[in-house]
Amino acid sequence: MTSENTPQVNTSPQLRIIPNHDASRYELWDGEQYIGFLGVEVLEDGTVDLQHTIVSEQFGRQGYARTLVTRVLDDYRERGVKVRATCSYVQDYMDRFPGYRDLLASTPAPGARD
């Protein structure tokens, strides 16, 4: 990935991603402050559908959504997990940062529309 294609992320030392498997999402926290989440669904073929990215309005336009998506995608890359991008934010992210497109599953999701 070249530097112009590397997403700038929020570097707060208190920032953490917490998997919440019961709610099918990854939550973003800054200390004790809840920021937002990335909703996911693990599909039968082992890929993960990234369904929606939600950041609390007060934290909008501060790089939190980009940070959340980047960290989750980096984790999936390390684990060899392919993804599908149902979420429009993630679709736009993949367009802006093509270095992450290698994570996209090559086959359509079961039940996907043409």
PDB file of C-alpha atoms in Angstrom, residues 37-40 48-54 65 68-70 72-73 83-97 100-101 104:
ATOM      1  CA  PHE A  37     -19.988   0.221  15.658  1.00  0.00           C
ATOM      2  CA  LEU A  38     -19.496  -1.814  12.493  1.00  0.00           C
ATOM      3  CA  GLY A  39     -22.245  -4.396  12.014  1.00  0.00           C
ATOM      4  CA  VAL A  40     -21.113  -7.722  10.582  1.00  0.00           C
ATOM      5  CA  VAL A  48     -17.880 -11.671   6.610  1.00  0.00           C
ATOM      6  CA  ASP A  49     -20.512  -9.245   5.349  1.00  0.00           C
ATOM      7  CA  LEU A  50     -19.742  -5.704   6.548  1.00  0.00           C
ATOM      8  CA  GLN A  51     -23.305  -4.428   6.801  1.00  0.00           C
ATOM      9  CA  HIS A  52     -23.325  -0.963   8.332  1.00  0.00           C
ATOM     10  CA  THR A  53     -21.017   1.543   9.973  1.00  0.00           C
ATOM     11  CA  ILE A  54     -22.624   3.773  12.601  1.00  0.00           C
ATOM     12  CA  ALA A  65     -15.554   5.536  11.110  1.00  0.00           C
ATOM     13  CA  LEU A  68     -13.049   1.510  12.947  1.00  0.00           C
ATOM     14  CA  VAL A  69     -13.189   0.101   9.413  1.00  0.00           C
ATOM     15  CA  THR A  70      -9.397   0.182   9.015  1.00  0.00           C
ATOM     16  CA  VAL A  72     -11.405  -4.309  11.552  1.00  0.00           C
ATOM     17  CA  LEU A  73     -10.108  -4.846   8.003  1.00  0.00           C
ATOM     18  CA  VAL A  83     -15.211  -9.727   3.291  1.00  0.00           C
ATOM     19  CA  ARG A  84     -18.243  -8.485   1.403  1.00  0.00           C
ATOM     20  CA  ALA A  85     -19.141  -4.819   1.575  1.00  0.00           C
ATOM     21  CA  THR A  86     -22.885  -4.299   1.895  1.00  0.00           C
ATOM     22  CA  CYS A  87     -22.291  -1.066   3.827  1.00  0.00           C
ATOM     23  CA  SER A  88     -22.096   1.993   1.567  1.00  0.00           C
ATOM     24  CA  TYR A  89     -19.414   3.514   3.802  1.00  0.00           C
ATOM     25  CA  VAL A  90     -17.230   0.408   3.402  1.00  0.00           C
ATOM     26  CA  GLN A  91     -17.861   0.410  -0.366  1.00  0.00           C
ATOM     27  CA  ASP A  92     -16.677   4.030  -0.556  1.00  0.00           C
ATOM     28  CA  TYR A  93     -13.722   3.161   1.709  1.00  0.00           C
ATOM     29  CA  MET A  94     -12.655   0.408  -0.717  1.00  0.00           C
ATOM     30  CA  ASP A  95     -12.796   2.933  -3.576  1.00  0.00           C
ATOM     31  CA  ARG A  96     -10.675   5.461  -1.647  1.00  0.00           C
ATOM     32  CA  PHE A  97      -8.184   2.909  -0.341  1.00  0.00           C
ATOM     33  CA  TYR A 100      -7.806  -3.102   0.904  1.00  0.00           C
ATOM     34  CA  ARG A 101      -9.642  -4.516  -2.136  1.00  0.00           C
ATOM     35  CA  LEU A 104     -13.066  -8.549  -0.991  1.00  0.00           C
TER      36      LEU A 104
END
